């Protein structure tokens, strides 16, 4: 009888505690205060939870440690212990696939990182690595929490170590949605992709005040480390957008092109664009005259499924294009010279841009398609003193090290070392095709004739006429469209309109490619 009499009282106690739990959850959901939320909105920024809702499929978010609080004392911290400690962590789905996420909450301590804050991030990163699923960080933090001293710095070290451990294992995407200085900028630099929002996000190691004090230079936050600066000048940012909504939608699109981890292939989709579609427009897009520019983006649009592709680093090192696209529903990485910018030459920045993209594709089982129209490496004192040899070697190393299917198509000119470096057959391309407009040589005919026939030209009664005749002779002998094919350095010379068909058939054949790697801890790539 006593047990029965006690049951209602116990049930009432449980209901009370459940009500208390829901009240706490609501407090966590709302954040520290309405005032803090209004201040965030006044800056044109979404709250951390609104960002997560835009990133993940509706209703899929599962939060981890929402009730976590810091344990620090001193400097007024003991009187302020908000739930989450300024970072929201958990997992959900994007297009039905698991994605882990953490989001700084700028309303709490300005998103600054403390010991508890860091521990939450460490845990969710460990879970992402263990589960083999992408990790997205929504960054809006003011760096290390000064009041917690070296504990905060150690927290950053733990993040960096995990970024490195996850590199090439799971996709890591950093979305910059506020000011991120010092240690907060290093973690994004270790990830695969960095997104930024104009006027809202900034990245720098030392802010404008420190720059002014040390160098005397006056500069704004955006001028020092805004989205446009990093998208166009430094190359730190891969994608820049005008608003958070568009930015997060593009993150979702990027995730749809990436595998969950390095043990899987990227998701394949049903393609309604016919695999045997011909590209008649290609005949008019690319001039036969190697000195005339054209937009390589239009060539890519004509070849890939439905003309859709996601260009990476669109505004940095514009003389080369790197992009993710699909061919017959299969994700591919495209590397292409851009004749509209610096005639498509390779320079320091273009080499770095392409090299890292190739490494990313190789890590995540994305086949490589290279479209060549390259006159060589950019000459000049600045390039040589800046280390073009070292930086160009990065591109060479990346291609040579890649084990995914590799297909090259030579559209027009491919001269000198740039021809070799841009995935020639001699460095391991699985298949190499060329259009009948191709010119593969050590250098252009004009330069070659001036070197080989220098004496004859100098002694001729009409040097210009002699030079012209020697140029034609060199082209006829060593630069005709079938010269490389005759020597087995090109697998076939193809009709440009059949490029899409040829690539799709080749990718299907290479789908089961297996590459044996030497036993080693890791290579030592040029730096």
PDB file of N, CA, C and O in Angstrom, residues 488-513:
ATOM      1  N   UNK A 488      52.908   8.469 -79.860  1.00  0.00           N
ATOM      2  CA  UNK A 488      52.249   7.835 -78.727  1.00  0.00           C
ATOM      3  C   UNK A 488      52.109   8.709 -77.502  1.00  0.00           C
ATOM      4  O   UNK A 488      51.754   8.222 -76.422  1.00  0.00           O
ATOM      5  N   UNK A 489      52.386  10.019 -77.640  1.00  0.00           N
ATOM      6  CA  UNK A 489      52.255  10.922 -76.493  1.00  0.00           C
ATOM      7  C   UNK A 489      50.843  11.473 -76.354  1.00  0.00           C
ATOM      8  O   UNK A 489      50.512  12.102 -75.358  1.00  0.00           O
ATOM      9  N   UNK A 490      50.029  11.234 -77.364  1.00  0.00           N
ATOM     10  CA  UNK A 490      48.601  11.544 -77.343  1.00  0.00           C
ATOM     11  C   UNK A 490      47.868  10.288 -77.776  1.00  0.00           C
ATOM     12  O   UNK A 490      48.229   9.668 -78.785  1.00  0.00           O
ATOM     13  N   UNK A 491      46.846   9.888 -77.025  1.00  0.00           N
ATOM     14  CA  UNK A 491      46.145   8.638 -77.334  1.00  0.00           C
ATOM     15  C   UNK A 491      45.278   8.743 -78.574  1.00  0.00           C
ATOM     16  O   UNK A 491      45.091   7.750 -79.278  1.00  0.00           O
ATOM     17  N   UNK A 492      44.745   9.930 -78.815  1.00  0.00           N
ATOM     18  CA  UNK A 492      43.949  10.103 -80.029  1.00  0.00           C
ATOM     19  C   UNK A 492      43.727  11.587 -80.279  1.00  0.00           C
ATOM     20  O   UNK A 492      43.718  12.393 -79.341  1.00  0.00           O
ATOM     21  N   UNK A 493      43.579  11.932 -81.529  1.00  0.00           N
ATOM     22  CA  UNK A 493      43.157  13.281 -81.908  1.00  0.00           C
ATOM     23  C   UNK A 493      41.663  13.187 -82.194  1.00  0.00           C
ATOM     24  O   UNK A 493      41.234  12.369 -83.028  1.00  0.00           O
ATOM     25  N   UNK A 494      40.878  13.965 -81.493  1.00  0.00           N
ATOM     26  CA  UNK A 494      39.417  13.808 -81.543  1.00  0.00           C
ATOM     27  C   UNK A 494      38.735  15.030 -82.136  1.00  0.00           C
ATOM     28  O   UNK A 494      39.271  16.147 -82.112  1.00  0.00           O
ATOM     29  N   UNK A 495      37.557  14.813 -82.648  1.00  0.00           N
ATOM     30  CA  UNK A 495      36.697  15.904 -83.096  1.00  0.00           C
ATOM     31  C   UNK A 495      36.224  16.658 -81.847  1.00  0.00           C
ATOM     32  O   UNK A 495      35.681  16.042 -80.922  1.00  0.00           O
ATOM     33  N   UNK A 496      36.395  17.982 -81.783  1.00  0.00           N
ATOM     34  CA  UNK A 496      35.973  18.728 -80.587  1.00  0.00           C
ATOM     35  C   UNK A 496      34.527  18.470 -80.175  1.00  0.00           C
ATOM     36  O   UNK A 496      34.226  18.446 -78.972  1.00  0.00           O
ATOM     37  N   UNK A 497      33.644  18.254 -81.128  1.00  0.00           N
ATOM     38  CA  UNK A 497      32.230  18.071 -80.790  1.00  0.00           C
ATOM     39  C   UNK A 497      32.008  16.779 -80.002  1.00  0.00           C
ATOM     40  O   UNK A 497      30.981  16.619 -79.338  1.00  0.00           O
ATOM     41  N   UNK A 498      32.981  15.857 -80.050  1.00  0.00           N
ATOM     42  CA  UNK A 498      32.846  14.576 -79.363  1.00  0.00           C
ATOM     43  C   UNK A 498      33.523  14.565 -77.993  1.00  0.00           C
ATOM     44  O   UNK A 498      33.605  13.523 -77.347  1.00  0.00           O
ATOM     45  N   UNK A 499      33.987  15.722 -77.546  1.00  0.00           N
ATOM     46  CA  UNK A 499      34.757  15.778 -76.294  1.00  0.00           C
ATOM     47  C   UNK A 499      33.976  15.211 -75.118  1.00  0.00           C
ATOM     48  O   UNK A 499      34.504  14.410 -74.321  1.00  0.00           O
ATOM     49  N   UNK A 500      32.741  15.597 -74.967  1.00  0.00           N
ATOM     50  CA  UNK A 500      31.928  15.102 -73.853  1.00  0.00           C
ATOM     51  C   UNK A 500      31.784  13.579 -73.923  1.00  0.00           C
ATOM     52  O   UNK A 500      31.962  12.880 -72.913  1.00  0.00           O
ATOM     53  N   UNK A 501      31.483  13.069 -75.099  1.00  0.00           N
ATOM     54  CA  UNK A 501      31.320  11.623 -75.262  1.00  0.00           C
ATOM     55  C   UNK A 501      32.609  10.881 -74.902  1.00  0.00           C
ATOM     56  O   UNK A 501      32.585   9.867 -74.194  1.00  0.00           O
ATOM     57  N   UNK A 502      33.730  11.380 -75.402  1.00  0.00           N
ATOM     58  CA  UNK A 502      35.016  10.734 -75.158  1.00  0.00           C
ATOM     59  C   UNK A 502      35.349  10.724 -73.663  1.00  0.00           C
ATOM     60  O   UNK A 502      35.809   9.711 -73.113  1.00  0.00           O
ATOM     61  N   UNK A 503      35.116  11.851 -72.997  1.00  0.00           N
ATOM     62  CA  UNK A 503      35.408  11.927 -71.565  1.00  0.00           C
ATOM     63  C   UNK A 503      34.545  10.960 -70.768  1.00  0.00           C
ATOM     64  O   UNK A 503      35.039  10.261 -69.864  1.00  0.00           O
ATOM     65  N   UNK A 504      33.276  10.883 -71.078  1.00  0.00           N
ATOM     66  CA  UNK A 504      32.367  10.008 -70.336  1.00  0.00           C
ATOM     67  C   UNK A 504      32.729   8.539 -70.543  1.00  0.00           C
ATOM     68  O   UNK A 504      32.770   7.746 -69.589  1.00  0.00           O
ATOM     69  N   UNK A 505      33.034   8.156 -71.782  1.00  0.00           N
ATOM     70  CA  UNK A 505      33.435   6.771 -72.042  1.00  0.00           C
ATOM     71  C   UNK A 505      34.746   6.442 -71.328  1.00  0.00           C
ATOM     72  O   UNK A 505      34.922   5.350 -70.784  1.00  0.00           O
ATOM     73  N   UNK A 506      35.652   7.395 -71.324  1.00  0.00           N
ATOM     74  CA  UNK A 506      36.949   7.167 -70.681  1.00  0.00           C
ATOM     75  C   UNK A 506      36.813   7.036 -69.177  1.00  0.00           C
ATOM     76  O   UNK A 506      37.457   6.183 -68.548  1.00  0.00           O
ATOM     77  N   UNK A 507      35.981   7.870 -68.578  1.00  0.00           N
ATOM     78  CA  UNK A 507      35.757   7.793 -67.135  1.00  0.00           C
ATOM     79  C   UNK A 507      35.121   6.464 -66.745  1.00  0.00           C
ATOM     80  O   UNK A 507      35.443   5.888 -65.696  1.00  0.00           O
ATOM     81  N   UNK A 508      34.218   5.981 -67.590  1.00  0.00           N
ATOM     82  CA  UNK A 508      33.583   4.690 -67.313  1.00  0.00           C
ATOM     83  C   UNK A 508      34.623   3.572 -67.317  1.00  0.00           C
ATOM     84  O   UNK A 508      34.600   2.669 -66.473  1.00  0.00           O
ATOM     85  N   UNK A 509      35.555   3.632 -68.263  1.00  0.00           N
ATOM     86  CA  UNK A 509      36.609   2.616 -68.329  1.00  0.00           C
ATOM     87  C   UNK A 509      37.532   2.692 -67.116  1.00  0.00           C
ATOM     88  O   UNK A 509      37.993   1.671 -66.592  1.00  0.00           O
ATOM     89  N   UNK A 510      37.806   3.916 -66.640  1.00  0.00           N
ATOM     90  CA  UNK A 510      38.747   4.108 -65.544  1.00  0.00           C
ATOM     91  C   UNK A 510      38.106   3.986 -64.157  1.00  0.00           C
ATOM     92  O   UNK A 510      38.788   4.154 -63.146  1.00  0.00           O
ATOM     93  N   UNK A 511      36.816   3.680 -64.125  1.00  0.00           N
ATOM     94  CA  UNK A 511      36.100   3.656 -62.839  1.00  0.00           C
ATOM     95  C   UNK A 511      36.693   2.662 -61.860  1.00  0.00           C
ATOM     96  O   UNK A 511      36.624   2.855 -60.638  1.00  0.00           O
ATOM     97  N   UNK A 512      37.299   1.603 -62.363  1.00  0.00           N
ATOM     98  CA  UNK A 512      37.864   0.584 -61.473  1.00  0.00           C
ATOM     99  C   UNK A 512      39.383   0.679 -61.390  1.00  0.00           C
ATOM    100  O   UNK A 512      40.052  -0.271 -60.982  1.00  0.00           O
ATOM    101  N   UNK A 513      39.927   1.829 -61.748  1.00  0.00           N
ATOM    102  CA  UNK A 513      41.381   2.010 -61.703  1.00  0.00           C
ATOM    103  C   UNK A 513      41.919   1.751 -60.295  1.00  0.00           C
ATOM    104  O   UNK A 513      41.354   2.200 -59.301  1.00  0.00           O
TER     105      UNK A 513
END
